[in-house]
mmCIF file of C-alpha atoms in Angstrom:
data_model
loop_
_atom_site.group_PDB
_atom_site.id
_atom_site.type_symbol
_atom_site.label_atom_id
_atom_site.label_comp_id
_atom_site.label_asym_id
_atom_site.label_seq_id
_atom_site.Cartn_x
_atom_site.Cartn_y
_atom_site.Cartn_z
ATOM 1 C CA UNK A 74 -10.134 26.337 27.088
ATOM 2 C CA UNK A 75 -8.573 23.457 25.118
ATOM 3 C CA UNK A 76 -6.041 24.387 22.464
ATOM 4 C CA UNK A 77 -5.337 22.912 19.038
ATOM 5 C CA UNK A 78 -2.691 23.461 16.366
ATOM 6 C CA UNK A 79 -3.767 22.912 12.745
ATOM 7 C CA UNK A 80 -1.033 22.445 10.113
ATOM 8 C CA UNK A 81 -1.929 22.663 6.425
ATOM 9 C CA UNK A 82 -3.009 25.138 3.781
ATOM 10 C CA UNK A 83 -5.778 25.976 1.330
ATOM 11 C CA UNK A 84 -9.376 24.936 1.821
ATOM 12 C CA UNK A 85 -8.619 21.829 3.895
ATOM 13 C CA UNK A 86 -6.422 23.605 6.427
ATOM 14 C CA UNK A 87 -8.597 26.723 6.677
ATOM 15 C CA UNK A 88 -11.814 24.743 7.150
ATOM 16 C CA UNK A 89 -10.278 22.634 9.908
ATOM 17 C CA UNK A 90 -9.136 25.791 11.706
ATOM 18 C CA UNK A 91 -12.626 27.257 11.263
ATOM 19 C CA UNK A 92 -14.448 24.212 12.648
ATOM 20 C CA UNK A 93 -12.114 24.007 15.643
ATOM 21 C CA UNK A 94 -12.589 27.639 16.654
ATOM 22 C CA UNK A 95 -16.335 27.424 15.970
ATOM 23 C CA UNK A 96 -16.440 24.647 18.582
ATOM 24 C CA UNK A 97 -14.901 26.923 21.210
ATOM 25 C CA UNK A 98 -11.273 25.789 20.936
ATOM 26 C CA UNK A 99 -8.212 28.026 21.048
ATOM 27 C CA UNK A 100 -6.699 27.574 17.583
ATOM 28 C CA UNK A 101 -3.310 28.228 16.015
ATOM 29 C CA UNK A 102 -3.302 27.698 12.252
ATOM 30 C CA UNK A 103 0.107 27.022 10.661
ATOM 31 C CA UNK A 104 -0.019 27.672 6.921
ATOM 32 C CA UNK A 105 2.715 25.640 5.249
ATOM 33 C CA UNK A 106 4.511 27.041 2.210
ATOM 34 C CA UNK A 107 4.949 23.624 0.581
ATOM 35 C CA UNK A 108 1.657 22.020 1.540
ATOM 36 C CA UNK A 109 -0.533 19.988 -0.775
ATOM 37 C CA UNK A 110 -3.434 22.180 -1.865
ATOM 38 C CA UNK A 111 -6.993 21.181 -2.595
ATOM 39 C CA UNK A 112 -7.438 20.119 -6.196
ATOM 40 C CA UNK A 113 -10.221 22.668 -6.775
ATOM 41 C CA UNK A 114 -12.511 19.859 -7.905
ATOM 42 C CA UNK A 115 -16.078 19.383 -6.750
ATOM 43 C CA UNK A 116 -17.950 16.094 -7.129
ATOM 44 C CA UNK A 117 -21.456 16.728 -8.405
ATOM 45 C CA UNK A 118 -23.213 13.458 -7.568
ATOM 46 C CA UNK A 119 -21.781 9.968 -6.984
ATOM 47 C CA UNK A 120 -18.239 8.680 -7.277
ATOM 48 C CA UNK A 121 -18.697 6.629 -10.448
ATOM 49 C CA UNK A 122 -21.102 8.651 -12.581
ATOM 50 C CA UNK A 123 -20.083 11.767 -10.759
ATOM 51 C CA UNK A 124 -19.188 15.153 -12.100
ATOM 52 C CA UNK A 125 -15.955 16.752 -11.236
ATOM 53 C CA UNK A 126 -15.444 20.389 -11.875
ATOM 54 C CA UNK A 127 -12.673 22.804 -11.327
ATOM 55 C CA UNK A 128 -13.924 25.798 -9.467
ATOM 56 C CA UNK A 129 -13.553 29.359 -10.609
ATOM 57 C CA UNK A 130 -10.148 30.609 -9.546
ATOM 58 C CA UNK A 131 -9.227 34.272 -9.724
ATOM 59 C CA UNK A 132 -10.622 35.896 -12.838
ATOM 60 C CA UNK A 133 -11.026 32.684 -14.843
ATOM 61 C CA UNK A 134 -13.911 30.216 -14.594
ATOM 62 C CA UNK A 135 -11.975 26.994 -15.135
ATOM 63 C CA UNK A 136 -13.546 23.521 -15.351
ATOM 64 C CA UNK A 137 -11.383 20.410 -14.812
ATOM 65 C CA UNK A 138 -13.150 17.113 -15.114
ATOM 66 C CA UNK A 139 -10.889 14.655 -13.328
ATOM 67 C CA UNK A 140 -13.446 11.958 -12.595
ATOM 68 C CA UNK A 141 -11.408 9.540 -14.679
ATOM 69 C CA UNK A 142 -8.474 9.596 -12.257
ATOM 70 C CA UNK A 143 -10.460 8.561 -9.223
ATOM 71 C CA UNK A 144 -12.525 6.117 -11.266
ATOM 72 C CA UNK A 145 -9.379 4.477 -12.605
ATOM 73 C CA UNK A 146 -7.948 4.052 -9.127
ATOM 74 C CA UNK A 147 -11.199 2.694 -7.770
ATOM 75 C CA UNK A 148 -11.636 0.192 -10.574
ATOM 76 C CA UNK A 149 -8.245 -1.271 -9.704
ATOM 77 C CA UNK A 150 -9.438 -2.068 -6.200
ATOM 78 C CA UNK A 151 -10.622 -5.578 -5.456
ATOM 79 C CA UNK A 152 -14.040 -4.625 -4.122
ATOM 80 C CA UNK A 153 -17.434 -6.074 -4.890
ATOM 81 C CA UNK A 154 -20.511 -4.404 -6.311
ATOM 82 C CA UNK A 155 -22.114 -4.075 -2.898
ATOM 83 C CA UNK A 156 -19.047 -2.320 -1.478
ATOM 84 C CA UNK A 157 -19.005 0.063 -4.419
ATOM 85 C CA UNK A 158 -22.648 0.901 -3.870
ATOM 86 C CA UNK A 159 -21.860 1.674 -0.238
ATOM 87 C CA UNK A 160 -19.046 3.972 -1.352
ATOM 88 C CA UNK A 161 -21.462 5.842 -3.603
ATOM 89 C CA UNK A 162 -23.763 6.473 -0.658
ATOM 90 C CA UNK A 163 -20.937 7.556 1.638
ATOM 91 C CA UNK A 164 -19.485 9.927 -0.949
ATOM 92 C CA UNK A 165 -22.934 11.348 -1.649
ATOM 93 C CA UNK A 166 -23.560 11.976 2.053
ATOM 94 C CA UNK A 167 -20.267 13.830 2.486
ATOM 95 C CA UNK A 168 -20.853 15.837 -0.682
ATOM 96 C CA UNK A 169 -24.389 16.877 0.271
ATOM 97 C CA UNK A 170 -23.296 18.052 3.704
ATOM 98 C CA UNK A 171 -20.442 20.000 2.096
ATOM 99 C CA UNK A 172 -22.971 21.760 -0.152
ATOM 100 C CA UNK A 173 -24.924 22.798 2.945
ATOM 101 C CA UNK A 174 -21.753 24.245 4.474
ATOM 102 C CA UNK A 175 -20.940 26.153 1.291
ATOM 103 C CA UNK A 176 -24.480 27.486 1.361
ATOM 104 C CA UNK A 177 -24.034 28.593 4.991
ATOM 105 C CA UNK A 178 -21.087 30.681 3.811
ATOM 106 C CA UNK A 179 -23.232 32.164 1.039
ATOM 107 C CA UNK A 180 -21.699 30.136 -1.809
ATOM 108 C CA UNK A 181 -24.201 28.267 -3.945
ATOM 109 C CA UNK A 182 -23.569 25.306 -6.250
ATOM 110 C CA UNK A 183 -25.162 26.204 -9.601
ATOM 111 C CA UNK A 184 -25.591 23.769 -12.540
ATOM 112 C CA UNK A 185 -23.822 24.690 -15.772
ATOM 113 C CA UNK A 186 -23.504 21.692 -18.082
ATOM 114 C CA UNK A 187 -20.741 19.708 -19.766
ATOM 115 C CA UNK A 188 -20.099 16.981 -22.319
ATOM 116 C CA UNK A 189 -18.661 13.524 -21.569
ATOM 117 C CA UNK A 190 -17.026 11.991 -24.668
ATOM 118 C CA UNK A 191 -16.544 8.240 -25.119
ATOM 119 C CA UNK A 192 -14.372 6.700 -27.819
ATOM 120 C CA UNK A 193 -14.845 3.091 -26.610
ATOM 121 C CA UNK A 194 -17.151 2.759 -23.613
ATOM 122 C CA UNK A 195 -20.295 4.698 -24.577
ATOM 123 C CA UNK A 196 -22.518 1.600 -24.452
ATOM 124 C CA UNK A 197 -21.478 0.718 -20.921
ATOM 125 C CA UNK A 198 -21.947 4.334 -19.871
ATOM 126 C CA UNK A 199 -25.470 4.435 -21.304
ATOM 127 C CA UNK A 200 -26.259 1.132 -19.600
ATOM 128 C CA UNK A 201 -25.311 2.668 -16.245
ATOM 129 C CA UNK A 202 -27.716 5.583 -16.589
ATOM 130 C CA UNK A 203 -30.794 5.287 -14.438
ATOM 131 C CA UNK A 204 -34.240 5.368 -16.091
ATOM 132 C CA UNK A 205 -35.850 8.774 -15.825
ATOM 133 C CA UNK A 206 -32.547 10.545 -15.140
ATOM 134 C CA UNK A 207 -33.164 14.057 -16.467
ATOM 135 C CA UNK A 208 -29.662 15.266 -15.718
ATOM 136 C CA UNK A 209 -27.937 13.163 -18.409
ATOM 137 C CA UNK A 210 -28.876 12.327 -21.967
ATOM 138 C CA UNK A 211 -27.294 10.941 -25.112
ATOM 139 C CA UNK A 212 -25.761 13.872 -26.967
ATOM 140 C CA UNK A 213 -26.475 14.148 -30.706
ATOM 141 C CA UNK A 214 -23.710 15.960 -32.569
ATOM 142 C CA UNK A 215 -24.785 18.282 -35.381
ATOM 143 C CA UNK A 216 -23.522 17.558 -38.885
ATOM 144 C CA UNK A 217 -20.939 20.343 -38.637
ATOM 145 C CA UNK A 218 -19.882 19.169 -35.145
ATOM 146 C CA UNK A 219 -19.431 22.795 -34.100
ATOM 147 C CA UNK A 220 -20.054 21.784 -30.505
ATOM 148 C CA UNK A 221 -16.570 20.246 -30.338
ATOM 149 C CA UNK A 222 -14.712 23.186 -31.872
ATOM 150 C CA UNK A 223 -11.107 22.269 -32.632
ATOM 151 C CA UNK A 224 -11.827 18.675 -31.583
ATOM 152 C CA UNK A 225 -14.403 18.098 -34.340
ATOM 153 C CA UNK A 226 -12.468 15.046 -35.622
ATOM 154 C CA UNK A 227 -13.646 13.095 -32.577
ATOM 155 C CA UNK A 228 -15.646 10.125 -33.872
ATOM 156 C CA UNK A 229 -17.125 8.613 -30.704
ATOM 157 C CA UNK A 230 -20.280 9.344 -28.759
ATOM 158 C CA UNK A 231 -21.240 11.755 -26.035
ATOM 159 C CA UNK A 232 -23.396 12.170 -22.965
ATOM 160 C CA UNK A 233 -24.529 15.628 -21.909
ATOM 161 C CA UNK A 234 -24.392 16.119 -18.165
ATOM 162 C CA UNK A 235 -26.363 19.025 -16.701
ATOM 163 C CA UNK A 236 -25.117 18.759 -13.132
ATOM 164 C CA UNK A 237 -21.859 20.627 -13.642
ATOM 165 C CA UNK A 238 -21.541 23.902 -11.763
ATOM 166 C CA UNK A 239 -19.167 26.660 -10.694
ATOM 167 C CA UNK A 240 -18.002 27.838 -7.317
ATOM 168 C CA UNK A 241 -15.607 30.732 -6.776
ATOM 169 C CA UNK A 242 -12.926 28.974 -4.752
ATOM 170 C CA UNK A 243 -10.681 32.009 -4.365
ATOM 171 C CA UNK A 244 -13.508 34.083 -2.952
ATOM 172 C CA UNK A 245 -14.575 31.203 -0.692
ATOM 173 C CA UNK A 246 -11.094 30.791 0.762
ATOM 174 C CA UNK A 247 -10.895 34.537 1.416
ATOM 175 C CA UNK A 248 -14.178 34.382 3.313
ATOM 176 C CA UNK A 249 -13.096 31.399 5.445
ATOM 177 C CA UNK A 250 -9.697 32.893 6.252
ATOM 178 C CA UNK A 251 -11.330 36.225 7.075
ATOM 179 C CA UNK A 252 -13.793 34.473 9.365
ATOM 180 C CA UNK A 253 -11.151 32.547 11.312
ATOM 181 C CA UNK A 254 -9.217 35.757 11.886
ATOM 182 C CA UNK A 255 -12.352 37.443 13.241
ATOM 183 C CA UNK A 256 -12.940 34.465 15.535
ATOM 184 C CA UNK A 257 -9.468 34.846 17.043
ATOM 185 C CA UNK A 258 -7.445 32.141 15.273
ATOM 186 C CA UNK A 259 -3.701 32.798 15.264
ATOM 187 C CA UNK A 260 -2.621 32.400 11.621
ATOM 188 C CA UNK A 261 1.106 31.917 11.070
ATOM 189 C CA UNK A 262 3.266 30.895 8.102
ATOM 190 C CA UNK A 263 5.700 28.109 8.936
ATOM 191 C CA UNK A 264 6.791 24.594 7.924
ATOM 192 C CA UNK A 265 6.533 21.491 10.114
ATOM 193 C CA UNK A 266 9.921 19.784 10.507
ATOM 194 C CA UNK A 267 9.632 17.483 13.521
ATOM 195 C CA UNK A 268 7.528 16.467 16.526
ATOM 196 C CA UNK A 269 8.166 15.793 20.219
ATOM 197 C CA UNK A 270 6.556 13.090 22.334
ATOM 198 C CA UNK A 271 5.476 12.913 25.956
ATOM 199 C CA UNK A 272 4.718 9.231 26.596
ATOM 200 C CA UNK A 273 1.565 8.488 24.563
ATOM 201 C CA UNK A 274 0.957 12.121 23.576
ATOM 202 C CA UNK A 275 2.373 14.579 21.071
ATOM 203 C CA UNK A 276 3.787 17.442 23.135
ATOM 204 C CA UNK A 277 5.126 19.793 20.483
ATOM 205 C CA UNK A 278 5.211 20.561 16.768
ATOM 206 C CA UNK A 279 8.688 21.765 15.804
ATOM 207 C CA UNK A 280 8.543 24.089 12.803
ATOM 208 C CA UNK A 281 11.136 26.055 10.882
ATOM 209 C CA UNK A 282 10.552 29.359 12.689
ATOM 210 C CA UNK A 283 9.125 28.287 16.046
ATOM 211 C CA UNK A 284 7.730 25.419 18.109
ATOM 212 C CA UNK A 285 4.062 25.051 19.075
ATOM 213 C CA UNK A 286 2.373 23.300 22.004
ATOM 214 C CA UNK A 287 -1.300 22.393 22.310
ATOM 215 C CA UNK A 288 -3.726 19.849 23.714
ATOM 216 C CA UNK A 289 -4.442 18.487 20.229
ATOM 217 C CA UNK A 290 -2.713 18.657 16.862
ATOM 218 C CA UNK A 291 -4.289 18.324 13.400
ATOM 219 C CA UNK A 292 -2.097 17.430 10.405
ATOM 220 C CA UNK A 293 -3.768 18.302 7.096
ATOM 221 C CA UNK A 294 -0.971 17.230 4.784
ATOM 222 C CA UNK A 295 1.128 14.219 3.787
ATOM 223 C CA UNK A 296 4.463 14.513 5.602
ATOM 224 C CA UNK A 297 6.744 11.473 5.023
ATOM 225 C CA UNK A 298 9.290 12.634 7.618
ATOM 226 C CA UNK A 299 6.656 12.867 10.334
ATOM 227 C CA UNK A 300 5.015 9.599 9.266
ATOM 228 C CA UNK A 301 8.368 7.832 9.512
ATOM 229 C CA UNK A 302 8.925 9.089 13.039
ATOM 230 C CA UNK A 303 5.395 8.028 13.995
ATOM 231 C CA UNK A 304 5.981 4.639 12.322
ATOM 232 C CA UNK A 305 2.745 4.866 10.367
ATOM 233 C CA UNK A 306 2.272 3.701 6.796
ATOM 234 C CA UNK A 307 -0.868 4.913 5.065
ATOM 235 C CA UNK A 308 -2.215 3.246 1.915
ATOM 236 C CA UNK A 309 -2.015 6.338 -0.272
ATOM 237 C CA UNK A 310 -1.121 7.080 -3.857
ATOM 238 C CA UNK A 311 0.317 10.434 -4.853
ATOM 239 C CA UNK A 312 -0.614 11.586 -8.328
ATOM 240 C CA UNK A 313 0.278 14.650 -10.354
ATOM 241 C CA UNK A 314 -1.904 16.992 -12.334
ATOM 242 C CA UNK A 315 -0.402 18.151 -15.632
ATOM 243 C CA UNK A 316 -1.604 20.995 -17.800
ATOM 244 C CA UNK A 317 -1.233 22.502 -21.292
ATOM 245 C CA UNK A 318 -2.997 25.501 -22.809
ATOM 246 C CA UNK A 319 -3.031 27.296 -26.171
ATOM 247 C CA UNK A 320 -5.025 29.896 -28.114
ATOM 248 C CA UNK A 321 -7.610 28.771 -30.650
ATOM 249 C CA UNK A 322 -10.285 30.368 -32.829
ATOM 250 C CA UNK A 323 -12.419 27.214 -32.723
ATOM 251 C CA UNK A 324 -13.523 26.758 -29.135
ATOM 252 C CA UNK A 325 -15.784 23.925 -27.921
ATOM 253 C CA UNK A 326 -19.241 25.012 -26.858
ATOM 254 C CA UNK A 327 -19.069 22.875 -23.717
ATOM 255 C CA UNK A 328 -16.405 21.821 -21.251
ATOM 256 C CA UNK A 329 -15.231 18.489 -22.702
ATOM 257 C CA UNK A 330 -14.316 15.372 -20.794
ATOM 258 C CA UNK A 331 -12.593 12.659 -22.880
ATOM 259 C CA UNK A 332 -13.427 9.800 -20.518
ATOM 260 C CA UNK A 333 -11.525 6.902 -22.101
ATOM 261 C CA UNK A 334 -8.428 9.030 -22.694
ATOM 262 C CA UNK A 335 -8.510 10.599 -19.230
ATOM 263 C CA UNK A 336 -8.294 14.156 -20.531
ATOM 264 C CA UNK A 337 -10.237 17.255 -19.492
ATOM 265 C CA UNK A 338 -10.717 20.310 -21.712
ATOM 266 C CA UNK A 339 -11.977 23.812 -20.969
ATOM 267 C CA UNK A 340 -12.355 26.607 -23.490
ATOM 268 C CA UNK A 341 -12.474 30.125 -22.097
ATOM 269 C CA UNK A 342 -11.608 33.588 -23.415
ATOM 270 C CA UNK A 343 -9.986 32.309 -26.607
ATOM 271 C CA UNK A 344 -7.858 29.753 -24.794
ATOM 272 C CA UNK A 345 -8.123 25.973 -24.650
ATOM 273 C CA UNK A 346 -6.919 24.387 -21.427
ATOM 274 C CA UNK A 347 -6.108 20.658 -21.280
ATOM 275 C CA UNK A 348 -5.539 18.726 -18.073
ATOM 276 C CA UNK A 349 -4.458 15.180 -17.336
ATOM 277 C CA UNK A 350 -3.992 13.330 -14.046
ATOM 278 C CA UNK A 351 -1.299 10.658 -13.882
ATOM 279 C CA UNK A 352 1.604 9.497 -11.724
ATOM 280 C CA UNK A 353 3.982 9.030 -14.671
ATOM 281 C CA UNK A 354 4.976 11.952 -16.897
ATOM 282 C CA UNK A 355 5.804 9.691 -19.853
ATOM 283 C CA UNK A 356 2.362 8.089 -19.694
ATOM 284 C CA UNK A 357 0.796 11.535 -19.569
ATOM 285 C CA UNK A 358 2.384 12.524 -22.862
ATOM 286 C CA UNK A 359 1.309 9.222 -24.438
ATOM 287 C CA UNK A 360 -2.244 10.006 -23.386
ATOM 288 C CA UNK A 361 -1.886 13.516 -24.748
ATOM 289 C CA UNK A 362 -0.849 12.148 -28.148
ATOM 290 C CA UNK A 363 -4.218 10.385 -28.392
ATOM 291 C CA UNK A 364 -5.959 13.734 -28.212
ATOM 292 C CA UNK A 365 -4.131 14.924 -31.334
ATOM 293 C CA UNK A 366 -6.157 12.480 -33.425
ATOM 294 C CA UNK A 367 -9.294 14.451 -32.581
ATOM 295 C CA UNK A 368 -7.841 17.865 -33.353
ATOM 296 C CA UNK A 369 -7.889 19.911 -36.533
ATOM 297 C CA UNK A 370 -4.728 21.648 -35.415
ATOM 298 C CA UNK A 371 -2.166 18.975 -34.480
ATOM 299 C CA UNK A 372 0.226 21.374 -32.754
ATOM 300 C CA UNK A 373 0.025 20.846 -29.002
ATOM 301 C CA UNK A 374 2.554 21.791 -26.357
ATOM 302 C CA UNK A 375 3.853 19.384 -23.752
ATOM 303 C CA UNK A 376 1.975 19.205 -20.460
ATOM 304 C CA UNK A 377 3.543 20.961 -17.497
ATOM 305 C CA UNK A 378 3.399 19.990 -13.833
ATOM 306 C CA UNK A 379 0.571 21.793 -12.037
ATOM 307 C CA UNK A 380 0.052 20.300 -8.584
ATOM 308 C CA UNK A 381 0.174 17.140 -6.486
ATOM 309 C CA UNK A 382 -2.837 15.187 -5.241
ATOM 310 C CA UNK A 383 -3.056 12.314 -2.754
ATOM 311 C CA UNK A 384 -5.581 9.493 -3.041
ATOM 312 C CA UNK A 385 -6.248 6.856 -0.416
ATOM 313 C CA UNK A 386 -6.579 3.267 -1.620
ATOM 314 C CA UNK A 387 -10.005 3.025 0.042
ATOM 315 C CA UNK A 388 -11.249 6.023 -2.015
ATOM 316 C CA UNK A 389 -12.285 7.775 1.207
ATOM 317 C CA UNK A 390 -10.271 10.477 2.988
ATOM 318 C CA UNK A 391 -7.958 9.644 5.869
ATOM 319 C CA UNK A 392 -9.130 11.460 8.984
ATOM 320 C CA UNK A 393 -9.364 10.818 12.706
ATOM 321 C CA UNK A 394 -7.039 10.216 15.648
ATOM 322 C CA UNK A 395 -3.708 8.413 15.422
ATOM 323 C CA UNK A 396 -3.966 4.928 16.956
ATOM 324 C CA UNK A 397 -0.946 5.440 19.246
ATOM 325 C CA UNK A 398 -1.021 9.175 19.965
ATOM 326 C CA UNK A 399 -4.645 10.116 20.426
ATOM 327 C CA UNK A 400 -4.067 13.888 20.563
ATOM 328 C CA UNK A 401 -2.813 13.781 16.971
ATOM 329 C CA UNK A 402 -5.438 13.880 14.217
ATOM 330 C CA UNK A 403 -5.111 13.483 10.456
ATOM 331 C CA UNK A 404 -7.046 15.038 7.594
ATOM 332 C CA UNK A 405 -5.769 14.283 4.068
ATOM 333 C CA UNK A 406 -6.054 11.811 1.176
ATOM 334 C CA UNK A 407 -8.940 13.564 -0.586
ATOM 335 C CA UNK A 408 -7.471 13.215 -4.080
ATOM 336 C CA UNK A 409 -9.701 14.981 -6.594
ATOM 337 C CA UNK A 410 -12.508 15.220 -4.045
ATOM 338 C CA UNK A 411 -11.104 17.861 -1.695
ATOM 339 C CA UNK A 412 -13.841 20.405 -2.248
ATOM 340 C CA UNK A 413 -16.497 17.711 -2.214
ATOM 341 C CA UNK A 414 -15.578 16.395 1.215
ATOM 342 C CA UNK A 415 -13.279 18.818 3.057
ATOM 343 C CA UNK A 416 -16.096 20.950 4.555
ATOM 344 C CA UNK A 417 -18.021 17.956 5.926
ATOM 345 C CA UNK A 418 -14.895 16.149 7.159
ATOM 346 C CA UNK A 419 -13.585 19.268 8.913
ATOM 347 C CA UNK A 420 -16.957 19.582 10.639
ATOM 348 C CA UNK A 421 -16.683 15.988 11.873
ATOM 349 C CA UNK A 422 -13.170 16.550 13.256
ATOM 350 C CA UNK A 423 -14.224 19.770 14.973
ATOM 351 C CA UNK A 424 -16.916 17.861 16.838
ATOM 352 C CA UNK A 425 -14.519 15.012 17.700
ATOM 353 C CA UNK A 426 -11.881 17.317 19.201
ATOM 354 C CA UNK A 427 -14.356 19.578 21.031
ATOM 355 C CA UNK A 428 -16.069 16.604 22.672
ATOM 356 C CA UNK A 429 -12.937 14.530 23.285
ATOM 357 C CA UNK A 430 -14.281 11.620 21.240
ATOM 358 C CA UNK A 431 -12.209 8.618 20.271
ATOM 359 C CA UNK A 432 -12.401 7.227 16.749
ATOM 360 C CA UNK A 433 -14.709 4.404 17.782
ATOM 361 C CA UNK A 434 -16.988 6.889 19.538
ATOM 362 C CA UNK A 435 -17.662 8.827 16.349
ATOM 363 C CA UNK A 436 -20.120 7.131 14.015
ATOM 364 C CA UNK A 437 -19.052 9.406 11.179
ATOM 365 C CA UNK A 438 -15.379 8.479 11.490
ATOM 366 C CA UNK A 439 -16.368 4.813 11.548
ATOM 367 C CA UNK A 440 -18.459 5.324 8.402
ATOM 368 C CA UNK A 441 -16.468 7.763 6.316
ATOM 369 C CA UNK A 442 -12.766 7.520 7.232
ATOM 370 C CA UNK A 443 -10.191 5.311 5.505
ATOM 371 C CA UNK A 444 -8.072 5.520 8.660
ATOM 372 C CA UNK A 445 -9.854 2.592 10.346
#
């Protein structure tokens, strides 16, 4: 039986361990203490008009609409309209397969609804809507603007999006981790520090508490020290998610997504939660100041660091075999789309390792990976 070591954490690491053992491999799963976690965001349709939602975590049903971050990065790329249309299709294919995998685990994507707010670009947004699209419509605010709660001073336009749903990510992760234990995966807590080579193969992962050997190794995290030793340089951008929350008596009736400002808002159980994705803390607070103009209550605390995300410049995840050491595989760079694509990508890698496929022998790696 072939063996594989998977290093990572959260949904991405657990799903890779699951797909490997499901394909008959002997799996050791190393859960890192300082690994980049999935952003808890699920893409509801395509990458440009798409819905992003934070999945229910613990006892709170939290929505984070971080579409703006990925959209902003993508719009800075020098790609043509045809290439962007291809990306939409690729993202949609990965997302739809991920939904099937969630369904196989007994977790269903259920529509909920949210409100996209535009202070400047409403016309262009409306122009992008497809005729007959029943999932989105121009939102008419009532005279009292109660729908916006504390943000009733907002003077732009809105689009109601019905394709926003909830998934219990904490419960899902518990199910996956429980399943891999039942299937015989060795789950250990450790941190990857170094690697050993044997000619054109990786022979060993050297971790803080022990070393691990295997036929194949899967790295589900950005590790600059390891990348330097491998002499690889991925086109990635690391971005930080910041958060602020406060109590309010005037809660919005919908999850709000201030598109042009790049701010997401959720109201739940008397609390308003505000999130912003940016690589520069100073810029984040400048963006946050814009939100104050829409608020009845101007008092707003500074955003705090929440977690780190990694985007690839090609807007697709980085996964597949290393070009020099073909028993080393990568799986990262999902950005805000971890939950949208991690299940389907892990399934692809499980098939690649189990069947000993090279990158150019896997149509799905050729289509969906930013590695090539």
